[in-house]
PDB file of C-alpha atoms in Angstrom:
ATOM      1  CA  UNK D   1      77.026  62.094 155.232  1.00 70.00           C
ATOM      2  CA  UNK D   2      74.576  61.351 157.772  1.00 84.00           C
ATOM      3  CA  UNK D   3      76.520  59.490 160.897  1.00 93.00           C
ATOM      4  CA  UNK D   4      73.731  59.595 162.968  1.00 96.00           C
ATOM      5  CA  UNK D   5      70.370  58.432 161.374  1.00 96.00           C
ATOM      6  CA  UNK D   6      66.682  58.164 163.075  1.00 96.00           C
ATOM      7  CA  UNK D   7      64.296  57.225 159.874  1.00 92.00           C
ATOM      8  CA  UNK D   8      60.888  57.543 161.883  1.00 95.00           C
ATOM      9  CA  UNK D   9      59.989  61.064 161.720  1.00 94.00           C
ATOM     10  CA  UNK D  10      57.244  60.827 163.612  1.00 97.00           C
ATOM     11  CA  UNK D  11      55.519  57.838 166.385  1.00 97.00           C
ATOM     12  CA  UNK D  12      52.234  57.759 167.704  1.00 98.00           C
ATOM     13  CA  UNK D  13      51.340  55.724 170.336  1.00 98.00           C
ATOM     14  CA  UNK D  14      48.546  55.718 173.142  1.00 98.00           C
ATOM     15  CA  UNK D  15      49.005  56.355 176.808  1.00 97.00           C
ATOM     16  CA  UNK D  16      50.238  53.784 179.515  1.00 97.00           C
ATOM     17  CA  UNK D  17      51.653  51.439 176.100  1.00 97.00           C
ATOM     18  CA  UNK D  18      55.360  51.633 175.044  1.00 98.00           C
ATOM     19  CA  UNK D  19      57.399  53.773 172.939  1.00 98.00           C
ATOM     20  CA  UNK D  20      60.215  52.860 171.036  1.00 98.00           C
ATOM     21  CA  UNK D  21      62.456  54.987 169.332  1.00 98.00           C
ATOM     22  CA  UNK D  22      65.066  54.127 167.312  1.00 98.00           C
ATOM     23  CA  UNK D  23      68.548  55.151 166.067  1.00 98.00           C
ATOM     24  CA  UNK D  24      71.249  54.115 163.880  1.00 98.00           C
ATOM     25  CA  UNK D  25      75.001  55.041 163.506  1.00 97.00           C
ATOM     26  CA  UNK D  26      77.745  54.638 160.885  1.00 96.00           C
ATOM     27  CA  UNK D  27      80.906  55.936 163.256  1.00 93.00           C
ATOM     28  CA  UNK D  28      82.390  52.878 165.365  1.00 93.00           C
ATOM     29  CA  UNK D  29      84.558  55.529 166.641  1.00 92.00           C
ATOM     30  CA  UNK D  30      81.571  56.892 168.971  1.00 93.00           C
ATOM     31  CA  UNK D  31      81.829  55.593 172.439  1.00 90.00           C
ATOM     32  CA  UNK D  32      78.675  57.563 174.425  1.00 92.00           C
ATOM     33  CA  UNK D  33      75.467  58.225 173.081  1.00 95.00           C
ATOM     34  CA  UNK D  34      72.578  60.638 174.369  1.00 95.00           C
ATOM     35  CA  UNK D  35      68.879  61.135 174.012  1.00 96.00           C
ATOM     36  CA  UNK D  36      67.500  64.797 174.508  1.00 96.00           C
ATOM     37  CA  UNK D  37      64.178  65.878 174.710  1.00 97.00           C
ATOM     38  CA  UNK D  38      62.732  69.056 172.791  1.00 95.00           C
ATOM     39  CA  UNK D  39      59.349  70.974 173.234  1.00 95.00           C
ATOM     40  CA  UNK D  40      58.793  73.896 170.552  1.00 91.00           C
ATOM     41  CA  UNK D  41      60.356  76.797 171.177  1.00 89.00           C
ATOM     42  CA  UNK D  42      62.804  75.229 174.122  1.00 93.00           C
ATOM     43  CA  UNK D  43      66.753  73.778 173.715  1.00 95.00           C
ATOM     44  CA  UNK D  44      66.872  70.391 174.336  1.00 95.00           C
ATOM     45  CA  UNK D  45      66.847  68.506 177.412  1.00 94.00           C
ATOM     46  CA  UNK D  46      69.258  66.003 178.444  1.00 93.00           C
ATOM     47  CA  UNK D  47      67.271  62.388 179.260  1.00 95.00           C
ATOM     48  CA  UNK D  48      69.587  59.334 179.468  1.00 95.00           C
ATOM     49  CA  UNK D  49      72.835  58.313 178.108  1.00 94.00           C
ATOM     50  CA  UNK D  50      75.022  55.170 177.959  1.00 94.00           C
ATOM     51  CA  UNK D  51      78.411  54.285 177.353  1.00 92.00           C
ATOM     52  CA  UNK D  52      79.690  52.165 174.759  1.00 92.00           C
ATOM     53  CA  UNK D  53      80.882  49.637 177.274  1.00 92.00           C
ATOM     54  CA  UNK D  54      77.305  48.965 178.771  1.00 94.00           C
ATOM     55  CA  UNK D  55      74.228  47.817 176.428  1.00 95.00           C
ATOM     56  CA  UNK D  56      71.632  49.081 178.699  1.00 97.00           C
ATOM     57  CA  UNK D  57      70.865  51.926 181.546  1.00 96.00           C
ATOM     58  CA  UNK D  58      67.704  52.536 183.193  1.00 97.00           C
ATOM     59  CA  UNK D  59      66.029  55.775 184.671  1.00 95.00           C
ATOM     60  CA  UNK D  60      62.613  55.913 185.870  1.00 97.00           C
ATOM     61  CA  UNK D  61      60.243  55.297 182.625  1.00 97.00           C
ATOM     62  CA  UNK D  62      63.279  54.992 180.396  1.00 98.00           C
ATOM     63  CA  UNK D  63      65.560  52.950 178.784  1.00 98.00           C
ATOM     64  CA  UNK D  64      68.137  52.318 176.473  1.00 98.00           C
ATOM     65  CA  UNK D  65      69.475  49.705 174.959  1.00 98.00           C
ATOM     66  CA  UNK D  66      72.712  49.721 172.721  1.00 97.00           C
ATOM     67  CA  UNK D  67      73.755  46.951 170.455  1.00 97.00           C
ATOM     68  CA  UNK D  68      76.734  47.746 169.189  1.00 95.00           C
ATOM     69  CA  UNK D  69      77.207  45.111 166.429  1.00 95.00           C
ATOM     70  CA  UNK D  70      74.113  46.254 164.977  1.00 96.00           C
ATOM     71  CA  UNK D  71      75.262  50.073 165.732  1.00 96.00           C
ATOM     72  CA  UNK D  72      72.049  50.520 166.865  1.00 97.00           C
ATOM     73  CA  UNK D  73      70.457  51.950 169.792  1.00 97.00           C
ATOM     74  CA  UNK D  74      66.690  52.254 171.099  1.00 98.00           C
ATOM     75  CA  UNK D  75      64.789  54.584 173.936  1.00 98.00           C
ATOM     76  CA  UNK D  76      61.585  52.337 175.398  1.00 98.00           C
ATOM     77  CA  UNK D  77      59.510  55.156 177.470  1.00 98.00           C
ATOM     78  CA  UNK D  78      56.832  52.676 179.557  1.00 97.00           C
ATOM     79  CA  UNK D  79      54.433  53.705 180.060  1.00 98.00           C
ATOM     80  CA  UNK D  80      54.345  56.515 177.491  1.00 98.00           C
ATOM     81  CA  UNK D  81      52.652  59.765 178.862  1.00 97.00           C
ATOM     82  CA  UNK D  82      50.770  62.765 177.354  1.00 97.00           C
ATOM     83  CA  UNK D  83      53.651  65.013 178.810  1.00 96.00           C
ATOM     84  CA  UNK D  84      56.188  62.960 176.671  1.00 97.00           C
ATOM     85  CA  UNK D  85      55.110  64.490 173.383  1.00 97.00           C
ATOM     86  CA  UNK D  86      58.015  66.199 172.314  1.00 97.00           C
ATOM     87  CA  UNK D  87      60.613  65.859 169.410  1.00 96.00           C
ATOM     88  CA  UNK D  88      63.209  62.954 170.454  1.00 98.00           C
ATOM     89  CA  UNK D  89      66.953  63.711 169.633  1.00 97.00           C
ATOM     90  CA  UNK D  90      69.579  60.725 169.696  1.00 97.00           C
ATOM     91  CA  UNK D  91      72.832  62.408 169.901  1.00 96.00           C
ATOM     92  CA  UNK D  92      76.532  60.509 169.838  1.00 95.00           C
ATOM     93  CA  UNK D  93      80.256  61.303 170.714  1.00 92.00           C
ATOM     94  CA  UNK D  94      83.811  60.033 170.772  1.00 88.00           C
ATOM     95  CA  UNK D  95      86.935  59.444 168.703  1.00 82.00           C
ATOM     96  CA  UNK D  96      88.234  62.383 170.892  1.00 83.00           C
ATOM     97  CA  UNK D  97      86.059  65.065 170.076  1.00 85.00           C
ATOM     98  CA  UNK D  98      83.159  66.763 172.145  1.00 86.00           C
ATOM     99  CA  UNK D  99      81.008  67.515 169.624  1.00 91.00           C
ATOM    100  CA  UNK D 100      77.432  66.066 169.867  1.00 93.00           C
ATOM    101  CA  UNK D 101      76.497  64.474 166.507  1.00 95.00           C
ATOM    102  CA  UNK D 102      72.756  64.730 166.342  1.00 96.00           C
ATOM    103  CA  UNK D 103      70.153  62.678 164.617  1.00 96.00           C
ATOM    104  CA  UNK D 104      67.215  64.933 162.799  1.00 95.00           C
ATOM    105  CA  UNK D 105      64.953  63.971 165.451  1.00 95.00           C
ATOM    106  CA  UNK D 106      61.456  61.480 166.091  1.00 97.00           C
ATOM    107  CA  UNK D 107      58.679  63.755 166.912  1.00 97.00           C
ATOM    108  CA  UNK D 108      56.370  61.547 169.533  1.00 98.00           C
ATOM    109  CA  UNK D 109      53.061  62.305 170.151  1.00 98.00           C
ATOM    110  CA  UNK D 110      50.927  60.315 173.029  1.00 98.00           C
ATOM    111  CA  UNK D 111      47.560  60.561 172.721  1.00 96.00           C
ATOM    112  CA  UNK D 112      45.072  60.129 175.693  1.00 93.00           C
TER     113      UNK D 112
ATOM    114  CA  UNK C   1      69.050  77.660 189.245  1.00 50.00           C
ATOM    115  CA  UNK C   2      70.075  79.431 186.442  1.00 68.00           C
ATOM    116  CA  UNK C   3      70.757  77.345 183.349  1.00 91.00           C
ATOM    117  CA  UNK C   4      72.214  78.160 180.400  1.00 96.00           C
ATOM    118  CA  UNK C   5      70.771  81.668 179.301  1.00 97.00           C
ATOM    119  CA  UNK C   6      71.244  83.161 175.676  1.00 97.00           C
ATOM    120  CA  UNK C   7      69.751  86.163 174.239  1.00 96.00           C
ATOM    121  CA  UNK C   8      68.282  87.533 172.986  1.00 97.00           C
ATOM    122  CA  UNK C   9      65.824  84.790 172.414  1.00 97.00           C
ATOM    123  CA  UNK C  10      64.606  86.250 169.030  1.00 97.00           C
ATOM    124  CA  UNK C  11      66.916  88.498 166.344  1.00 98.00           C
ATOM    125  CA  UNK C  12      65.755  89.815 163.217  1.00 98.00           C
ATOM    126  CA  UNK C  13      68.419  91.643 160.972  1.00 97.00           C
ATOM    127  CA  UNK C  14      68.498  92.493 157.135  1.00 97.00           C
ATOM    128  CA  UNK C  15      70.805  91.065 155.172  1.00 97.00           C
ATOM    129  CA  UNK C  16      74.192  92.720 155.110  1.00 97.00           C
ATOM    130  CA  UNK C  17      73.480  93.249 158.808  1.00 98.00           C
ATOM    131  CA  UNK C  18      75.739  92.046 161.596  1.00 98.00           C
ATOM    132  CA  UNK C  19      74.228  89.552 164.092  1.00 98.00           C
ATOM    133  CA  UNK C  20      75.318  88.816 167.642  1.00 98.00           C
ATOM    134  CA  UNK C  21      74.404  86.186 169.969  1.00 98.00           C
ATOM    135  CA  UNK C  22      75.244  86.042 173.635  1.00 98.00           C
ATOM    136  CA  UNK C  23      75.252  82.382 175.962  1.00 98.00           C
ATOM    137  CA  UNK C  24      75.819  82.432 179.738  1.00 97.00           C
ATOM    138  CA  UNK C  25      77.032  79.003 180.742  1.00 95.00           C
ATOM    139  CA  UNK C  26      75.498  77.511 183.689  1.00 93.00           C
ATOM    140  CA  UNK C  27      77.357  78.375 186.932  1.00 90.00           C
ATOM    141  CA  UNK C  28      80.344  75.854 187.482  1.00 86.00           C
ATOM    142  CA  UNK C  29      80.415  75.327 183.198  1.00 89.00           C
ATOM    143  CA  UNK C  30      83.300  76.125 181.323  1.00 89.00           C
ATOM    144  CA  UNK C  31      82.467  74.603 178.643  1.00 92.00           C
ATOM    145  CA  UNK C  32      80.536  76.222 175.882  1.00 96.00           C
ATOM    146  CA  UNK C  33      79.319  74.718 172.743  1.00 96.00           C
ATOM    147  CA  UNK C  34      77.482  76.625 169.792  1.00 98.00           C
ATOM    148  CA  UNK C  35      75.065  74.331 167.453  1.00 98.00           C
ATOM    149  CA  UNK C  36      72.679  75.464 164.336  1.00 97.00           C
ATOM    150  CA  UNK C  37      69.410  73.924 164.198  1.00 95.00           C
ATOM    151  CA  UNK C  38      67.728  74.196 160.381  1.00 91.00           C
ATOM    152  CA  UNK C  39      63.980  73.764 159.931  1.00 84.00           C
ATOM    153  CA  UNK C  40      63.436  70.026 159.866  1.00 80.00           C
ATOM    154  CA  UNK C  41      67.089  69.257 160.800  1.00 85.00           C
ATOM    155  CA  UNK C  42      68.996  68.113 164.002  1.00 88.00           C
ATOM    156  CA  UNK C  43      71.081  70.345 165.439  1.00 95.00           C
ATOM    157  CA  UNK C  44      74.459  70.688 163.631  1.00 96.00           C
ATOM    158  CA  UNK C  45      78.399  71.316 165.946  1.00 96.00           C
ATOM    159  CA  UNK C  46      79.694  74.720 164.854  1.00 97.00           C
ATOM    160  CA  UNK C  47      82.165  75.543 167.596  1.00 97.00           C
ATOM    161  CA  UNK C  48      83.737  74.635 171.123  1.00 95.00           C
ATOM    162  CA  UNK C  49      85.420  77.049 173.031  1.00 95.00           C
ATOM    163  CA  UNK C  50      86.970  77.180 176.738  1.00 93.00           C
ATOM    164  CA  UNK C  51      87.705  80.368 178.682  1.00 88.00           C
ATOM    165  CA  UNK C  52      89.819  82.744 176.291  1.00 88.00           C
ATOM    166  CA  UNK C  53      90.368  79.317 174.094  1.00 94.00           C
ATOM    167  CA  UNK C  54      88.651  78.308 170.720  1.00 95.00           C
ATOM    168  CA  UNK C  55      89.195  74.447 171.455  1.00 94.00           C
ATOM    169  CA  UNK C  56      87.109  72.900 167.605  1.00 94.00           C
ATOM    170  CA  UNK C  57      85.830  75.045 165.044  1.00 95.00           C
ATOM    171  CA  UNK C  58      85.721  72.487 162.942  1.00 94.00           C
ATOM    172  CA  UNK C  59      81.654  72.928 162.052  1.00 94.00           C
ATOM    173  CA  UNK C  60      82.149  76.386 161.763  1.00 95.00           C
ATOM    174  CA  UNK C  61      81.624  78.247 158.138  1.00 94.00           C
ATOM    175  CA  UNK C  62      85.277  79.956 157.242  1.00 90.00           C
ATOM    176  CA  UNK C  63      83.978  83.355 156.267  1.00 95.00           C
ATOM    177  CA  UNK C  64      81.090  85.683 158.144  1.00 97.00           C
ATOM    178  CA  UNK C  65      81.094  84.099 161.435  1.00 98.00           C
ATOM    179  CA  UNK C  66      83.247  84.224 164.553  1.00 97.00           C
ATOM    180  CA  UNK C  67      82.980  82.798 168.228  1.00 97.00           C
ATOM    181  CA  UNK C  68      84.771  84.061 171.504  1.00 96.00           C
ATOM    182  CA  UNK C  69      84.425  83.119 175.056  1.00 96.00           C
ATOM    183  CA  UNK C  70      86.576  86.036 177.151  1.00 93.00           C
ATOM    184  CA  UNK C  71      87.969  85.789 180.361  1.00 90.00           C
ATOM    185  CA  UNK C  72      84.902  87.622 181.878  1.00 90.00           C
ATOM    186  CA  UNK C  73      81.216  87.740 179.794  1.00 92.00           C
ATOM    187  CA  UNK C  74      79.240  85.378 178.259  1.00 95.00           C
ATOM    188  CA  UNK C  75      80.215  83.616 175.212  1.00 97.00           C
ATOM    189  CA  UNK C  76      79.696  85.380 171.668  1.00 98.00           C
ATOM    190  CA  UNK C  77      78.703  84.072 168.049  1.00 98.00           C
ATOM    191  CA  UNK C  78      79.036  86.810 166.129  1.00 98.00           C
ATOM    192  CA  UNK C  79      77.762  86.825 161.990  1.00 98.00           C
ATOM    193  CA  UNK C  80      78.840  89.478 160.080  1.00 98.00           C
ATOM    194  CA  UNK C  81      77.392  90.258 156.519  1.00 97.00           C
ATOM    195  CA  UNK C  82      73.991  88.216 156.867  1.00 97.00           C
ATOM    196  CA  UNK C  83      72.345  86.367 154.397  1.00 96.00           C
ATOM    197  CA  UNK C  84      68.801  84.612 154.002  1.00 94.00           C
ATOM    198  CA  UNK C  85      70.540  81.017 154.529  1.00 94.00           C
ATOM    199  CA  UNK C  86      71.854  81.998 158.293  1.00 96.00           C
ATOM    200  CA  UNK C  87      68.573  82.236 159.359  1.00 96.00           C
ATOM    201  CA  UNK C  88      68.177  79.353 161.672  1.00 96.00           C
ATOM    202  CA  UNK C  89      67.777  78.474 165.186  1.00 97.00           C
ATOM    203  CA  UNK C  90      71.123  79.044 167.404  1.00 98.00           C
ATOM    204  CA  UNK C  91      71.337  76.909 170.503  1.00 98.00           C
ATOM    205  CA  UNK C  92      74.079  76.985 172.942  1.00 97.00           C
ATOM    206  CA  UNK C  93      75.250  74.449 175.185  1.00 96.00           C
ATOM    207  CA  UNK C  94      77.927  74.284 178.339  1.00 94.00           C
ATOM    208  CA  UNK C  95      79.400  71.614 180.728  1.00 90.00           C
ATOM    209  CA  UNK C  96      81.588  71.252 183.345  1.00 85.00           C
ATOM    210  CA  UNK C  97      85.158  70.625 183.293  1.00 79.00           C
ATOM    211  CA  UNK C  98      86.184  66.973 181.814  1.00 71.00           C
ATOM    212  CA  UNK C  99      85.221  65.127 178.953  1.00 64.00           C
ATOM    213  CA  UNK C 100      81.197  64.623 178.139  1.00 62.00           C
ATOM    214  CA  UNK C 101      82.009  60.991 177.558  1.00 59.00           C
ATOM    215  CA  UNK C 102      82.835  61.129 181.216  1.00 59.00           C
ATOM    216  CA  UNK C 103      80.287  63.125 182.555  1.00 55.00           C
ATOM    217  CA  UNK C 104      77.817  60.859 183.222  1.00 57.00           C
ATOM    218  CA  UNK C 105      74.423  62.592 184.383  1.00 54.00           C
ATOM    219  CA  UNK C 106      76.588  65.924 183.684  1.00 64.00           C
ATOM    220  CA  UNK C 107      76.195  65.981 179.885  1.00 83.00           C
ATOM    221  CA  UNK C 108      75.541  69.170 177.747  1.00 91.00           C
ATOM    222  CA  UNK C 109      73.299  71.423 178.849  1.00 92.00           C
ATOM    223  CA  UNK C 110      71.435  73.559 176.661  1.00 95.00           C
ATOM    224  CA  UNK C 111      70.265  76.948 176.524  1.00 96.00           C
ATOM    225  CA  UNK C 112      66.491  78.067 174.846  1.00 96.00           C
ATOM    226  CA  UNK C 113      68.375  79.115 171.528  1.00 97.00           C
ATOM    227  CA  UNK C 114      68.323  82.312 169.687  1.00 98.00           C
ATOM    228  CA  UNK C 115      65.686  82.546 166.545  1.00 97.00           C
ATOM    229  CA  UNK C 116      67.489  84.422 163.820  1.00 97.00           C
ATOM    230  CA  UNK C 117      65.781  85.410 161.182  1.00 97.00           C
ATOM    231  CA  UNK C 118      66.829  87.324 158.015  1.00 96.00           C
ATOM    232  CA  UNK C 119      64.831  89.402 155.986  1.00 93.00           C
TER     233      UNK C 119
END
């Protein structure tokens, strides 16, 4: 049982346009969701988060955007870099727990 | 700047072996978190512990495999008996007092993993 769900494996886009990646969960009892980054061989790093109160939260290049009716969220990266190749991890938490529930990951590649 | 350091970063045992895997949380974290990463899969809970405290186990397999965070030392997932099927990527993660929901820019931080692989 899947509670966290990203069905693109894999985006390609071309530098300086935008990337979207997407994610879907099942749990309305998560109330924070995360995106980490992941290069081969290296743990993930932490991007950008938001809570479950807020439907959007800005950093630099990134964004996302939760709609919570939909239970839906979506990272934009503009404009999309070569550096930003890297597998994409959307991650959620809540219902009183602190584990990270993970998606299996969109693997973005930029091309110059 | 030390993050969160686990070795050793690769591990090869035969099965029947016994497998251990250290994490250092980062400095000011006393919070660790163990996760399993399977080829072509997202990174799975297994444990949460607290100083001298398992806190969730719930993603933890009942038999072979045991987790401790002492008083002083890192923070130990130990695998006793390995098999083929534990082979995986091991990745540790720690934060700082509180709830991640509430930690804003202070989420889980996460170590380079441990490779594990059983021949």
């Amino acid at each position: 049982d899947q509670q966290v769900k990203q069905n693109s494996p894999s985006l390609s886009v071309q530098e300086g346009r935008i990337s979207i990646l997407n994610c879907d969960y099942t749990n309305s009892m998560f109330d924070y969701f995360l995106w980490y980054k992941k290069y081969p061989a290296e743990g993930p790093t932490f991007l950008i988060s938001i809570s479950s109160i807020k439907d959007k939260n800005e950093d630099g290049r990134f964004t996302v955007f939760l709609n919570k009716s939909a239970k839906h969220l979506s990272l934009h990266i503009v404009p999309s870099q070569p550096g930003d190749s890297a597998v994409y991890f959307c991650a959620a938490i809540g219902g009183g727990s602190e584990k990270l529930v993970f998606g299996k990951g969109t693997k973005l590649t930029v091309n110059p | 700047n030390a993050g969160v350091m686990q070795n050793p970063r690769h591990l090869v045992r035969r099965r029947g072996q016994e497998a251990r895997l250290r994490c250092s949380p980062m400095k000011g974290h006393s919070h660790v978190y163990w996760y399993r990463q399977l080829p072509e899969e997202g990174l799975k809970f297994m444990v949460y512990l607290q100083k001298e405290n398992i806190i969730d186990e719930s993603g933890m397999p009942k038999e072979r495999f045991s987790a401790e965070f002492p008083k002083e030392g890192p923070s130990i997932l130990r695998i006793q008996q390995v098999v083929r099927g534990d082979s995986a990527a091991y990745f540790c993660a720690s934060s700082p007092p509180g709830s991640t929901s509430d930690a804003g820019d202070q989420p889980q931080h996460f170590g380079d993993g441990t490779r594990l692989s059983i021949l």
